[in-house]
PDB file of C-alpha atoms in Angstrom:
ATOM      1  CA  MET A   1       9.921 -37.368  15.213  1.00  0.00           C
ATOM      2  CA  GLY A   2       7.361 -34.955  16.678  1.00  0.00           C
ATOM      3  CA  ALA A   3       9.438 -31.971  16.220  1.00  0.00           C
ATOM      4  CA  THR A   4      10.061 -32.731  12.442  1.00  0.00           C
ATOM      5  CA  ALA A   5       6.383 -33.178  11.875  1.00  0.00           C
ATOM      6  CA  ASP A   6       5.630 -29.932  13.536  1.00  0.00           C
ATOM      7  CA  GLY A   7       8.113 -28.152  11.649  1.00  0.00           C
ATOM      8  CA  ALA A   8       6.768 -29.646   8.449  1.00  0.00           C
ATOM      9  CA  ARG A   9       3.261 -28.509   9.341  1.00  0.00           C
ATOM     10  CA  LEU A  10       4.504 -25.143  10.237  1.00  0.00           C
ATOM     11  CA  GLU A  11       6.262 -24.766   6.903  1.00  0.00           C
ATOM     12  CA  GLU A  12       3.068 -25.861   4.871  1.00  0.00           C
ATOM     13  CA  ARG A  13       1.071 -23.239   6.848  1.00  0.00           C
ATOM     14  CA  TRP A  14       3.655 -20.736   5.957  1.00  0.00           C
ATOM     15  CA  ARG A  15       3.521 -21.641   2.190  1.00  0.00           C
ATOM     16  CA  ASP A  16      -0.324 -21.585   2.334  1.00  0.00           C
ATOM     17  CA  ILE A  17      -0.165 -17.933   3.588  1.00  0.00           C
ATOM     18  CA  LEU A  18       2.282 -16.940   0.836  1.00  0.00           C
ATOM     19  CA  ALA A  19       0.186 -18.639  -1.835  1.00  0.00           C
ATOM     20  CA  VAL A  20      -3.123 -16.763  -0.456  1.00  0.00           C
ATOM     21  CA  HIS A  21      -1.039 -13.608  -0.449  1.00  0.00           C
ATOM     22  CA  ALA A  22       0.464 -14.014  -4.052  1.00  0.00           C
ATOM     23  CA  ARG A  23      -3.180 -14.800  -5.339  1.00  0.00           C
ATOM     24  CA  THR A  24      -4.718 -11.956  -3.688  1.00  0.00           C
ATOM     25  CA  LEU A  25      -1.946  -9.457  -4.954  1.00  0.00           C
ATOM     26  CA  GLY A  26      -2.449 -10.716  -8.391  1.00  0.00           C
ATOM     27  CA  GLU A  27      -6.209 -10.325  -8.237  1.00  0.00           C
ATOM     28  CA  ILE A  28      -6.013  -6.811  -6.967  1.00  0.00           C
ATOM     29  CA  ASP A  29      -3.257  -5.788  -9.462  1.00  0.00           C
ATOM     30  CA  ARG A  30      -5.193  -7.127 -12.420  1.00  0.00           C
ATOM     31  CA  ALA A  31      -8.453  -5.279 -11.161  1.00  0.00           C
ATOM     32  CA  LEU A  32      -6.483  -2.044 -10.717  1.00  0.00           C
ATOM     33  CA  THR A  33      -4.653  -1.974 -14.151  1.00  0.00           C
ATOM     34  CA  PRO A  34      -7.352   0.188 -15.714  1.00  0.00           C
ATOM     35  CA  TYR A  35      -6.587   2.739 -13.143  1.00  0.00           C
ATOM     36  CA  GLY A  36      -2.951   2.684 -13.747  1.00  0.00           C
ATOM     37  CA  ILE A  37      -2.109   1.615 -10.258  1.00  0.00           C
ATOM     38  CA  GLY A  38      -1.017  -1.564  -8.465  1.00  0.00           C
ATOM     39  CA  ALA A  39      -1.838  -3.161  -5.173  1.00  0.00           C
ATOM     40  CA  SER A  40       1.148  -1.591  -3.540  1.00  0.00           C
ATOM     41  CA  ASP A  41       0.137   1.847  -5.118  1.00  0.00           C
ATOM     42  CA  PHE A  42      -3.435   1.419  -3.940  1.00  0.00           C
ATOM     43  CA  GLU A  43      -2.234   0.373  -0.507  1.00  0.00           C
ATOM     44  CA  VAL A  44      -0.372   3.686   0.034  1.00  0.00           C
ATOM     45  CA  LEU A  45      -3.151   5.639  -1.367  1.00  0.00           C
ATOM     46  CA  ASP A  46      -5.600   3.877   0.922  1.00  0.00           C
ATOM     47  CA  LEU A  47      -3.615   4.512   3.996  1.00  0.00           C
ATOM     48  CA  LEU A  48      -3.098   8.320   3.073  1.00  0.00           C
ATOM     49  CA  ALA A  49      -6.880   8.562   2.554  1.00  0.00           C
ATOM     50  CA  ALA A  50      -7.636   6.939   5.760  1.00  0.00           C
ATOM     51  CA  GLY A  51      -4.999   8.925   7.689  1.00  0.00           C
ATOM     52  CA  THR A  52      -5.487  12.068   6.078  1.00  0.00           C
ATOM     53  CA  PRO A  53      -9.268  12.693   5.659  1.00  0.00           C
ATOM     54  CA  ARG A  54      -8.686  16.550   5.128  1.00  0.00           C
ATOM     55  CA  GLU A  55      -7.887  17.732   1.627  1.00  0.00           C
ATOM     56  CA  ASP A  56      -4.651  19.335   2.819  1.00  0.00           C
ATOM     57  CA  ALA A  57      -3.532  16.698   5.483  1.00  0.00           C
ATOM     58  CA  GLN A  58      -0.081  15.091   5.103  1.00  0.00           C
ATOM     59  CA  CYS A  59       1.335  11.977   6.720  1.00  0.00           C
ATOM     60  CA  ARG A  60       5.066  11.325   7.504  1.00  0.00           C
ATOM     61  CA  VAL A  61       6.579   8.941   5.269  1.00  0.00           C
ATOM     62  CA  GLN A  62       8.149   7.064   8.246  1.00  0.00           C
ATOM     63  CA  ASP A  63       4.873   6.365   9.655  1.00  0.00           C
ATOM     64  CA  LEU A  64       3.566   4.530   6.345  1.00  0.00           C
ATOM     65  CA  THR A  65       6.879   2.475   6.605  1.00  0.00           C
ATOM     66  CA  GLY A  66       5.535   0.126   9.295  1.00  0.00           C
ATOM     67  CA  ARG A  67       2.304  -0.050   7.725  1.00  0.00           C
ATOM     68  CA  VAL A  68       3.008  -1.283   4.190  1.00  0.00           C
ATOM     69  CA  HIS A  69       4.944  -4.447   3.119  1.00  0.00           C
ATOM     70  CA  LEU A  70       7.578  -2.619   1.474  1.00  0.00           C
ATOM     71  CA  SER A  71      11.277  -1.740   2.344  1.00  0.00           C
ATOM     72  CA  GLN A  72      11.846   1.777   3.115  1.00  0.00           C
ATOM     73  CA  SER A  73      13.692   2.267  -0.265  1.00  0.00           C
ATOM     74  CA  ALA A  74      10.975   0.634  -2.240  1.00  0.00           C
ATOM     75  CA  LEU A  75       8.505   2.770  -0.471  1.00  0.00           C
ATOM     76  CA  SER A  76      10.359   5.898  -1.425  1.00  0.00           C
ATOM     77  CA  ARG A  77      10.510   4.794  -5.054  1.00  0.00           C
ATOM     78  CA  LEU A  78       6.650   3.914  -5.085  1.00  0.00           C
ATOM     79  CA  ILE A  79       5.875   7.481  -3.409  1.00  0.00           C
ATOM     80  CA  ALA A  80       8.459   9.166  -6.074  1.00  0.00           C
ATOM     81  CA  ARG A  81       6.324   7.502  -8.942  1.00  0.00           C
ATOM     82  CA  LEU A  82       2.894   8.305  -7.394  1.00  0.00           C
ATOM     83  CA  GLU A  83       4.166  11.835  -7.122  1.00  0.00           C
ATOM     84  CA  ARG A  84       5.421  11.945 -10.682  1.00  0.00           C
ATOM     85  CA  ASP A  85       1.779  10.728 -11.807  1.00  0.00           C
ATOM     86  CA  GLY A  86       0.257  13.545  -9.662  1.00  0.00           C
ATOM     87  CA  LEU A  87      -1.293  11.504  -7.020  1.00  0.00           C
ATOM     88  CA  VAL A  88       0.681  12.575  -4.092  1.00  0.00           C
ATOM     89  CA  GLU A  89       2.796  15.394  -3.134  1.00  0.00           C
ATOM     90  CA  ARG A  90       5.799  15.583  -0.824  1.00  0.00           C
ATOM     91  CA  ALA A  91       7.136  18.149   1.294  1.00  0.00           C
ATOM     92  CA  THR A  92      10.074  18.693   3.869  1.00  0.00           C
ATOM     93  CA  CYS A  93       8.986  18.588   7.517  1.00  0.00           C
ATOM     94  CA  PRO A  94       9.743  22.140   8.734  1.00  0.00           C
ATOM     95  CA  GLU A  95      10.493  20.925  12.278  1.00  0.00           C
ATOM     96  CA  ASP A  96      12.993  18.056  11.135  1.00  0.00           C
ATOM     97  CA  ARG A  97      14.589  18.793   7.820  1.00  0.00           C
ATOM     98  CA  ARG A  98      15.256  14.938   7.582  1.00  0.00           C
ATOM     99  CA  GLY A  99      11.356  14.190   7.808  1.00  0.00           C
ATOM    100  CA  VAL A 100       9.301  13.916   4.729  1.00  0.00           C
ATOM    101  CA  TYR A 101       5.493  14.582   4.505  1.00  0.00           C
ATOM    102  CA  VAL A 102       3.406  12.833   1.896  1.00  0.00           C
ATOM    103  CA  GLY A 103      -0.241  13.691   1.123  1.00  0.00           C
ATOM    104  CA  LEU A 104      -2.861  12.866  -1.494  1.00  0.00           C
ATOM    105  CA  THR A 105      -3.348  15.409  -4.149  1.00  0.00           C
ATOM    106  CA  PRO A 106      -6.786  16.205  -5.406  1.00  0.00           C
ATOM    107  CA  ARG A 107      -6.041  13.706  -8.463  1.00  0.00           C
ATOM    108  CA  GLY A 108      -4.927  11.115  -5.886  1.00  0.00           C
ATOM    109  CA  ARG A 109      -8.052  11.503  -3.876  1.00  0.00           C
ATOM    110  CA  ALA A 110     -10.310  10.982  -6.968  1.00  0.00           C
ATOM    111  CA  ARG A 111      -8.262   7.971  -8.177  1.00  0.00           C
ATOM    112  CA  HIS A 112      -8.518   6.129  -4.713  1.00  0.00           C
ATOM    113  CA  ALA A 113     -12.323   6.930  -4.667  1.00  0.00           C
ATOM    114  CA  GLU A 114     -12.844   5.357  -8.251  1.00  0.00           C
ATOM    115  CA  ALA A 115     -10.518   2.513  -7.287  1.00  0.00           C
ATOM    116  CA  LEU A 116     -11.750   1.576  -3.826  1.00  0.00           C
ATOM    117  CA  PRO A 117     -14.684  -0.414  -4.603  1.00  0.00           C
ATOM    118  CA  VAL A 118     -12.903  -2.327  -7.417  1.00  0.00           C
ATOM    119  CA  GLN A 119     -10.099  -3.292  -4.854  1.00  0.00           C
ATOM    120  CA  ARG A 120     -12.415  -4.119  -2.226  1.00  0.00           C
ATOM    121  CA  ALA A 121     -14.176  -6.478  -4.801  1.00  0.00           C
ATOM    122  CA  ALA A 122     -11.025  -8.108  -5.844  1.00  0.00           C
ATOM    123  CA  LEU A 123     -10.180  -8.647  -2.353  1.00  0.00           C
ATOM    124  CA  ALA A 124     -13.573 -10.496  -1.710  1.00  0.00           C
ATOM    125  CA  ARG A 125     -13.032 -12.557  -4.532  1.00  0.00           C
ATOM    126  CA  ALA A 126      -9.457 -13.467  -3.590  1.00  0.00           C
ATOM    127  CA  LEU A 127     -10.335 -14.165  -0.010  1.00  0.00           C
ATOM    128  CA  GLY A 128     -13.959 -15.492  -0.411  1.00  0.00           C
ATOM    129  CA  GLY A 129     -15.563 -12.638   1.435  1.00  0.00           C
TER     130      GLY A 129
END
């Protein structure tokens, strides 16, 4: 009996976490719509802005893979879309032709800077902070 009750409590906690995640993503997506980006787009821009503070700095795509909640293929598609929108640029790694670097463009840095306070406010509303 105890194992079943423990399992049910774990399942309930898990569902609560998923519900908070879904509500938070929805709040951020709605807030960022005027900027033409969504929560996942912003997350990549934010990681690039934090990890590449210099204008010309780049990050390996594989280093982003473990930091965003997207599959590698979904992340590749997102980066391709951000590149089409002029927010990031990709380059092949000269040392390892299989590796790909990605960096913010000036337009991407500006979009991130504009959206940052909006995203943080949405995050605070959703999480009560």
